[in-house]
mmCIF file of C-alpha atoms in Angstrom:
data_model
loop_
_atom_site.group_PDB
_atom_site.id
_atom_site.type_symbol
_atom_site.label_atom_id
_atom_site.label_comp_id
_atom_site.label_asym_id
_atom_site.label_seq_id
_atom_site.Cartn_x
_atom_site.Cartn_y
_atom_site.Cartn_z
ATOM 1 C CA MET A 12 83.053 -87.052 28.639
ATOM 2 C CA THR A 13 84.311 -90.271 30.193
ATOM 3 C CA VAL A 14 84.750 -92.990 27.572
ATOM 4 C CA LYS A 15 83.825 -96.356 29.047
ATOM 5 C CA GLY A 16 82.648 -98.025 25.852
ATOM 6 C CA ALA A 17 83.746 -97.869 22.235
ATOM 7 C CA LEU A 18 81.417 -99.007 19.449
ATOM 8 C CA PHE A 19 83.074 -99.729 16.126
ATOM 9 C CA ASP A 20 81.612 -100.230 12.692
ATOM 10 C CA PHE A 21 83.090 -103.152 10.736
ATOM 11 C CA SER A 22 83.447 -102.482 7.009
ATOM 12 C CA GLY A 23 85.366 -99.336 6.165
ATOM 13 C CA THR A 24 86.227 -98.741 9.815
ATOM 14 C CA LEU A 25 88.092 -101.718 11.287
ATOM 15 C CA PHE A 26 88.324 -103.829 8.118
ATOM 16 C CA ARG A 27 88.240 -103.259 4.382
ATOM 17 C CA ILE A 28 87.019 -105.694 1.735
ATOM 18 C CA GLU A 29 89.344 -106.702 -1.101
ATOM 19 C CA SER A 30 89.132 -104.854 -4.405
ATOM 20 C CA THR A 31 86.295 -105.641 -6.779
ATOM 21 C CA GLU A 32 88.756 -107.040 -9.305
ATOM 22 C CA SER A 33 90.371 -109.363 -6.748
ATOM 23 C CA TRP A 34 86.919 -110.489 -5.614
ATOM 24 C CA LEU A 35 85.870 -111.281 -9.162
ATOM 25 C CA ARG A 36 89.124 -112.999 -10.140
ATOM 26 C CA THR A 37 88.863 -115.342 -7.157
ATOM 27 C CA ALA A 38 85.335 -116.408 -8.116
ATOM 28 C CA LEU A 39 86.275 -116.865 -11.761
ATOM 29 C CA GLU A 40 89.331 -118.973 -10.948
ATOM 30 C CA ARG A 41 87.434 -121.210 -8.529
ATOM 31 C CA SER A 42 84.681 -121.814 -11.055
ATOM 32 C CA GLY A 43 87.173 -122.592 -13.796
ATOM 33 C CA THR A 44 85.822 -119.802 -15.973
ATOM 34 C CA PRO A 45 88.443 -118.509 -18.417
ATOM 35 C CA VAL A 46 87.937 -114.823 -19.141
ATOM 36 C CA PRO A 47 90.334 -112.539 -21.059
ATOM 37 C CA ASP A 48 92.036 -110.022 -18.807
ATOM 38 C CA GLU A 49 90.450 -107.000 -20.461
ATOM 39 C CA GLU A 50 87.014 -108.500 -19.907
ATOM 40 C CA VAL A 51 87.775 -109.152 -16.234
ATOM 41 C CA VAL A 52 88.648 -105.486 -15.839
ATOM 42 C CA ARG A 53 85.400 -104.486 -17.580
ATOM 43 C CA TYR A 54 83.270 -106.851 -15.492
ATOM 44 C CA ALA A 55 84.912 -105.575 -12.319
ATOM 45 C CA ARG A 56 84.216 -101.970 -13.265
ATOM 46 C CA ASP A 57 80.592 -102.732 -14.027
ATOM 47 C CA LEU A 58 80.133 -104.685 -10.781
ATOM 48 C CA GLU A 59 81.657 -101.813 -8.814
ATOM 49 C CA GLU A 60 79.348 -99.281 -10.445
ATOM 50 C CA ALA A 61 76.423 -101.568 -9.641
ATOM 51 C CA GLY A 62 77.413 -101.647 -5.952
ATOM 52 C CA ALA A 63 77.477 -105.444 -6.075
ATOM 53 C CA LEU A 64 80.381 -105.947 -3.663
ATOM 54 C CA PRO A 65 79.272 -105.804 -0.006
ATOM 55 C CA GLY A 66 81.595 -103.425 1.785
ATOM 56 C CA GLY A 67 82.664 -101.886 -1.508
ATOM 57 C CA ALA A 68 81.545 -98.797 -3.368
ATOM 58 C CA PRO A 69 77.837 -97.858 -3.175
ATOM 59 C CA PRO A 70 75.794 -98.278 -6.361
ATOM 60 C CA LEU A 71 75.599 -95.422 -8.795
ATOM 61 C CA THR A 72 71.878 -96.134 -9.048
ATOM 62 C CA VAL A 73 69.506 -98.711 -7.564
ATOM 63 C CA PRO A 74 67.194 -100.325 -10.135
ATOM 64 C CA PRO A 75 63.495 -99.773 -9.300
ATOM 65 C CA HIS A 76 62.837 -103.490 -8.853
ATOM 66 C CA LEU A 77 65.536 -103.672 -6.159
ATOM 67 C CA GLU A 78 64.780 -100.459 -4.271
ATOM 68 C CA GLU A 79 62.657 -102.088 -1.577
ATOM 69 C CA ALA A 80 65.107 -104.927 -0.882
ATOM 70 C CA TRP A 81 68.065 -102.559 -0.972
ATOM 71 C CA ALA A 82 66.567 -100.226 1.630
ATOM 72 C CA VAL A 83 66.222 -103.021 4.204
ATOM 73 C CA ARG A 84 69.047 -105.293 3.052
ATOM 74 C CA ASP A 85 70.751 -105.475 6.443
ATOM 75 C CA ARG A 86 67.724 -106.658 8.422
ATOM 76 C CA SER A 87 68.156 -110.347 7.596
ATOM 77 C CA ALA A 88 70.566 -112.783 5.960
ATOM 78 C CA GLU A 89 68.035 -113.518 3.231
ATOM 79 C CA LEU A 90 67.472 -109.863 2.363
ATOM 80 C CA HIS A 91 71.201 -109.171 2.332
ATOM 81 C CA ARG A 92 71.957 -111.988 -0.111
ATOM 82 C CA ALA A 93 68.975 -111.126 -2.309
ATOM 83 C CA ALA A 94 69.910 -107.439 -2.477
ATOM 84 C CA PHE A 95 73.580 -107.921 -3.339
ATOM 85 C CA THR A 96 73.158 -110.828 -5.733
ATOM 86 C CA GLY A 97 70.358 -108.825 -7.321
ATOM 87 C CA MET A 98 72.708 -105.897 -7.874
ATOM 88 C CA ALA A 99 75.369 -108.243 -9.261
ATOM 89 C CA ARG A 100 72.859 -109.732 -11.705
ATOM 90 C CA GLU A 101 72.528 -106.310 -13.281
ATOM 91 C CA VAL A 102 75.917 -107.162 -14.811
ATOM 92 C CA PRO A 103 75.790 -110.072 -17.320
ATOM 93 C CA LEU A 104 78.491 -112.569 -16.282
ATOM 94 C CA PRO A 105 79.637 -115.695 -18.166
ATOM 95 C CA ARG A 106 78.008 -118.207 -15.800
ATOM 96 C CA PRO A 107 74.875 -117.849 -13.650
ATOM 97 C CA GLU A 108 76.483 -119.618 -10.687
ATOM 98 C CA LEU A 109 79.021 -116.799 -10.402
ATOM 99 C CA TYR A 110 76.544 -114.513 -8.640
ATOM 100 C CA ASP A 111 76.222 -116.749 -5.606
ATOM 101 C CA ALA A 112 79.934 -117.572 -5.772
ATOM 102 C CA LEU A 113 80.752 -113.879 -5.562
ATOM 103 C CA TYR A 114 78.453 -113.386 -2.599
ATOM 104 C CA ASP A 115 79.963 -116.387 -0.800
ATOM 105 C CA ARG A 116 83.498 -115.132 -1.451
ATOM 106 C CA HIS A 117 82.918 -111.811 0.290
ATOM 107 C CA MET A 118 82.100 -113.608 3.569
ATOM 108 C CA GLU A 119 85.488 -115.352 3.708
ATOM 109 C CA PRO A 120 88.043 -113.966 6.195
ATOM 110 C CA ALA A 121 90.659 -113.925 3.420
ATOM 111 C CA ALA A 122 88.563 -111.331 1.557
ATOM 112 C CA TRP A 123 89.075 -108.816 4.392
ATOM 113 C CA ARG A 124 92.078 -106.915 5.727
ATOM 114 C CA PRO A 125 92.197 -104.987 8.993
ATOM 115 C CA TYR A 126 93.306 -101.379 8.836
ATOM 116 C CA PRO A 127 96.940 -101.125 10.011
ATOM 117 C CA ASP A 128 96.148 -99.377 13.289
ATOM 118 C CA ALA A 129 93.104 -101.489 14.213
ATOM 119 C CA PRO A 130 94.986 -104.057 16.356
ATOM 120 C CA GLU A 131 96.906 -101.348 18.222
ATOM 121 C CA VAL A 132 93.892 -99.169 18.920
ATOM 122 C CA LEU A 133 91.659 -102.031 20.049
ATOM 123 C CA GLY A 134 94.468 -103.386 22.206
ATOM 124 C CA GLU A 135 95.135 -100.023 23.811
ATOM 125 C CA LEU A 136 91.455 -99.449 24.523
ATOM 126 C CA ARG A 137 91.278 -102.874 26.145
ATOM 127 C CA ARG A 138 94.394 -102.097 28.206
ATOM 128 C CA ARG A 139 92.747 -98.943 29.519
ATOM 129 C CA GLY A 140 89.589 -100.748 30.528
ATOM 130 C CA VAL A 141 87.353 -99.491 27.715
ATOM 131 C CA ARG A 142 84.812 -102.103 26.649
ATOM 132 C CA ILE A 143 84.488 -102.698 22.914
ATOM 133 C CA ALA A 144 81.571 -103.637 20.682
ATOM 134 C CA VAL A 145 81.352 -104.114 16.940
ATOM 135 C CA VAL A 146 78.090 -102.661 15.601
ATOM 136 C CA SER A 147 77.532 -103.519 11.972
ATOM 137 C CA ASN A 148 74.868 -103.320 9.305
ATOM 138 C CA ILE A 149 75.437 -106.756 7.814
ATOM 139 C CA GLY A 150 73.682 -109.931 6.725
ATOM 140 C CA TRP A 151 76.154 -112.591 7.865
ATOM 141 C CA ASP A 152 78.288 -113.572 10.845
ATOM 142 C CA LEU A 153 81.515 -111.570 10.772
ATOM 143 C CA ARG A 154 82.971 -113.166 13.916
ATOM 144 C CA PRO A 155 85.138 -115.600 11.891
ATOM 145 C CA VAL A 156 86.819 -112.600 10.232
ATOM 146 C CA PHE A 157 87.864 -111.252 13.621
ATOM 147 C CA ARG A 158 89.021 -114.680 14.778
ATOM 148 C CA ALA A 159 91.062 -115.279 11.621
ATOM 149 C CA HIS A 160 92.858 -111.955 12.016
ATOM 150 C CA GLY A 161 93.435 -112.339 15.757
ATOM 151 C CA LEU A 162 91.152 -109.488 16.846
ATOM 152 C CA ASP A 163 88.314 -111.455 18.415
ATOM 153 C CA PRO A 164 89.894 -111.477 21.928
ATOM 154 C CA LEU A 165 89.756 -107.664 21.882
ATOM 155 C CA VAL A 166 85.986 -107.482 21.269
ATOM 156 C CA ASP A 167 83.500 -107.789 24.130
ATOM 157 C CA ALA A 168 80.298 -107.881 22.060
ATOM 158 C CA TYR A 169 79.069 -108.118 18.485
ATOM 159 C CA VAL A 170 75.793 -106.389 17.629
ATOM 160 C CA LEU A 171 74.870 -107.283 14.055
ATOM 161 C CA SER A 172 71.840 -105.864 12.307
ATOM 162 C CA TYR A 173 70.625 -109.135 10.824
ATOM 163 C CA GLU A 174 70.596 -110.756 14.267
ATOM 164 C CA HIS A 175 68.410 -107.957 15.674
ATOM 165 C CA GLY A 176 66.188 -107.237 12.682
ATOM 166 C CA VAL A 177 67.054 -103.532 12.721
ATOM 167 C CA GLN A 178 69.773 -101.571 10.991
ATOM 168 C CA LYS A 179 71.685 -98.382 11.637
ATOM 169 C CA PRO A 180 70.825 -95.531 12.067
ATOM 170 C CA ASP A 181 68.040 -97.044 14.185
ATOM 171 C CA PRO A 182 68.999 -96.126 17.794
ATOM 172 C CA ARG A 183 67.884 -99.572 18.980
ATOM 173 C CA LEU A 184 70.995 -101.171 17.523
ATOM 174 C CA PHE A 185 73.301 -98.777 19.371
ATOM 175 C CA ARG A 186 71.251 -99.208 22.532
ATOM 176 C CA ALA A 187 71.678 -102.985 22.259
ATOM 177 C CA ALA A 188 75.452 -102.514 21.971
ATOM 178 C CA CYS A 189 75.656 -100.253 25.013
ATOM 179 C CA ASP A 190 73.498 -102.660 26.995
ATOM 180 C CA ALA A 191 75.746 -105.558 25.977
ATOM 181 C CA LEU A 192 78.763 -103.632 27.256
ATOM 182 C CA GLY A 193 76.988 -102.428 30.385
ATOM 183 C CA VAL A 194 77.745 -98.774 29.669
ATOM 184 C CA ASP A 195 75.595 -95.661 29.497
ATOM 185 C CA PRO A 196 75.396 -94.360 25.880
ATOM 186 C CA ARG A 197 76.604 -90.985 27.159
ATOM 187 C CA ASP A 198 79.849 -92.720 28.149
ATOM 188 C CA ALA A 199 80.340 -94.332 24.745
ATOM 189 C CA VAL A 200 81.828 -93.314 21.413
ATOM 190 C CA MET A 201 80.661 -94.674 18.079
ATOM 191 C CA VAL A 202 83.425 -94.966 15.490
ATOM 192 C CA GLY A 203 82.332 -95.421 11.895
ATOM 193 C CA ASP A 204 82.672 -94.310 8.295
ATOM 194 C CA ASP A 205 79.039 -93.586 7.395
ATOM 195 C CA ARG A 206 77.793 -90.142 8.373
ATOM 196 C CA ARG A 207 74.149 -91.175 8.123
ATOM 197 C CA ALA A 208 74.180 -94.705 9.563
ATOM 198 C CA ASP A 209 76.807 -94.394 12.287
ATOM 199 C CA ALA A 210 75.804 -90.917 13.386
ATOM 200 C CA GLY A 211 72.503 -92.418 14.507
ATOM 201 C CA ALA A 212 74.233 -93.189 17.792
ATOM 202 C CA ALA A 213 74.135 -89.482 18.634
ATOM 203 C CA ALA A 214 70.399 -89.793 19.290
ATOM 204 C CA LEU A 215 71.290 -91.751 22.440
ATOM 205 C CA GLY A 216 73.952 -89.304 23.557
ATOM 206 C CA CYS A 217 76.949 -91.210 22.190
ATOM 207 C CA ARG A 218 79.841 -89.231 20.847
ATOM 208 C CA VAL A 219 80.425 -89.989 17.157
ATOM 209 C CA HIS A 220 83.853 -90.168 15.533
ATOM 210 C CA LEU A 221 83.979 -90.629 11.761
ATOM 211 C CA VAL A 222 86.809 -92.019 9.637
ATOM 212 C CA ASP A 223 87.179 -92.130 5.867
ATOM 213 C CA HIS A 224 86.233 -95.309 3.999
ATOM 214 C CA LEU A 225 89.518 -95.711 2.121
ATOM 215 C CA PRO A 226 91.663 -98.633 0.966
ATOM 216 C CA VAL A 227 93.849 -100.092 3.705
ATOM 217 C CA ASP A 228 97.100 -98.731 2.256
ATOM 218 C CA ARG A 229 95.660 -95.201 2.132
ATOM 219 C CA ARG A 230 94.489 -95.012 5.746
ATOM 220 C CA PRO A 231 97.268 -96.159 8.082
ATOM 221 C CA ASP A 232 96.392 -94.391 11.328
ATOM 222 C CA SER A 233 92.968 -92.681 11.366
ATOM 223 C CA LEU A 234 91.687 -94.872 14.204
ATOM 224 C CA ARG A 235 94.390 -93.619 16.562
ATOM 225 C CA ALA A 236 92.475 -90.382 17.004
ATOM 226 C CA VAL A 237 90.018 -92.358 19.134
ATOM 227 C CA LEU A 238 92.710 -92.719 21.791
ATOM 228 C CA GLY A 239 92.840 -88.950 22.027
ATOM 229 C CA LEU A 240 89.325 -89.012 23.465
ATOM 230 C CA LEU A 241 90.564 -90.811 26.568
ATOM 231 C CA PRO A 242 91.724 -88.985 29.718
ATOM 232 C CA ASP A 243 95.328 -90.207 29.505
ATOM 233 C CA ALA A 244 95.698 -89.301 25.850
ATOM 234 C CA ALA A 245 99.255 -88.153 26.411
ATOM 235 C CA THR A 246 100.358 -91.772 26.766
ATOM 236 C CA ALA A 247 98.505 -92.955 23.667
ATOM 237 C CA LEU A 248 100.273 -94.862 20.900
#
């Protein structure tokens, strides 16, 4: 296989969202809501179990009244916000405005950290002439996150589910990414952390490489394996 294009998932692959507790503390501080520390820890645990943090842990269960919105949450900005704020509202918080504040916080570049090897791997792929696309199930524009962390110059195309009205594993999203890069899907690799969603690229003939969705400090170099798929792997970082 000749790798001419590399498709990367965003959350859990190139970047990781802050912890649920950090996310909550930021919203509480900005709203001027004093909450005892033990209650913050409890709220954070409950929000995590509810799957309220986009990019965080999946919900333990999806309430029946949210099942429909949750299933298609990445097809539009409106559905994405409704699904995640709906999950957050399953946890009683001190102020009603906190639910939208939490959602808004997760879209800030400061809420995200790149995995340690992401800049090196993207840079090396670019050096070797491999074109790069970010293919994400998401309901908001993640480009500012890449710009803030200095990775935007290394990305040739962004293919975001809410901008196309379809979400992974639908092959149309991967096809759109390959078309944007001008590469045949059989010459592309899809790198992601979701066995169901990201593996949908295989239907087009893409190779699929999966990484673990772990905190940044627990996954320092998993992306480097992608360089081993290239012909001159011996000179990889």
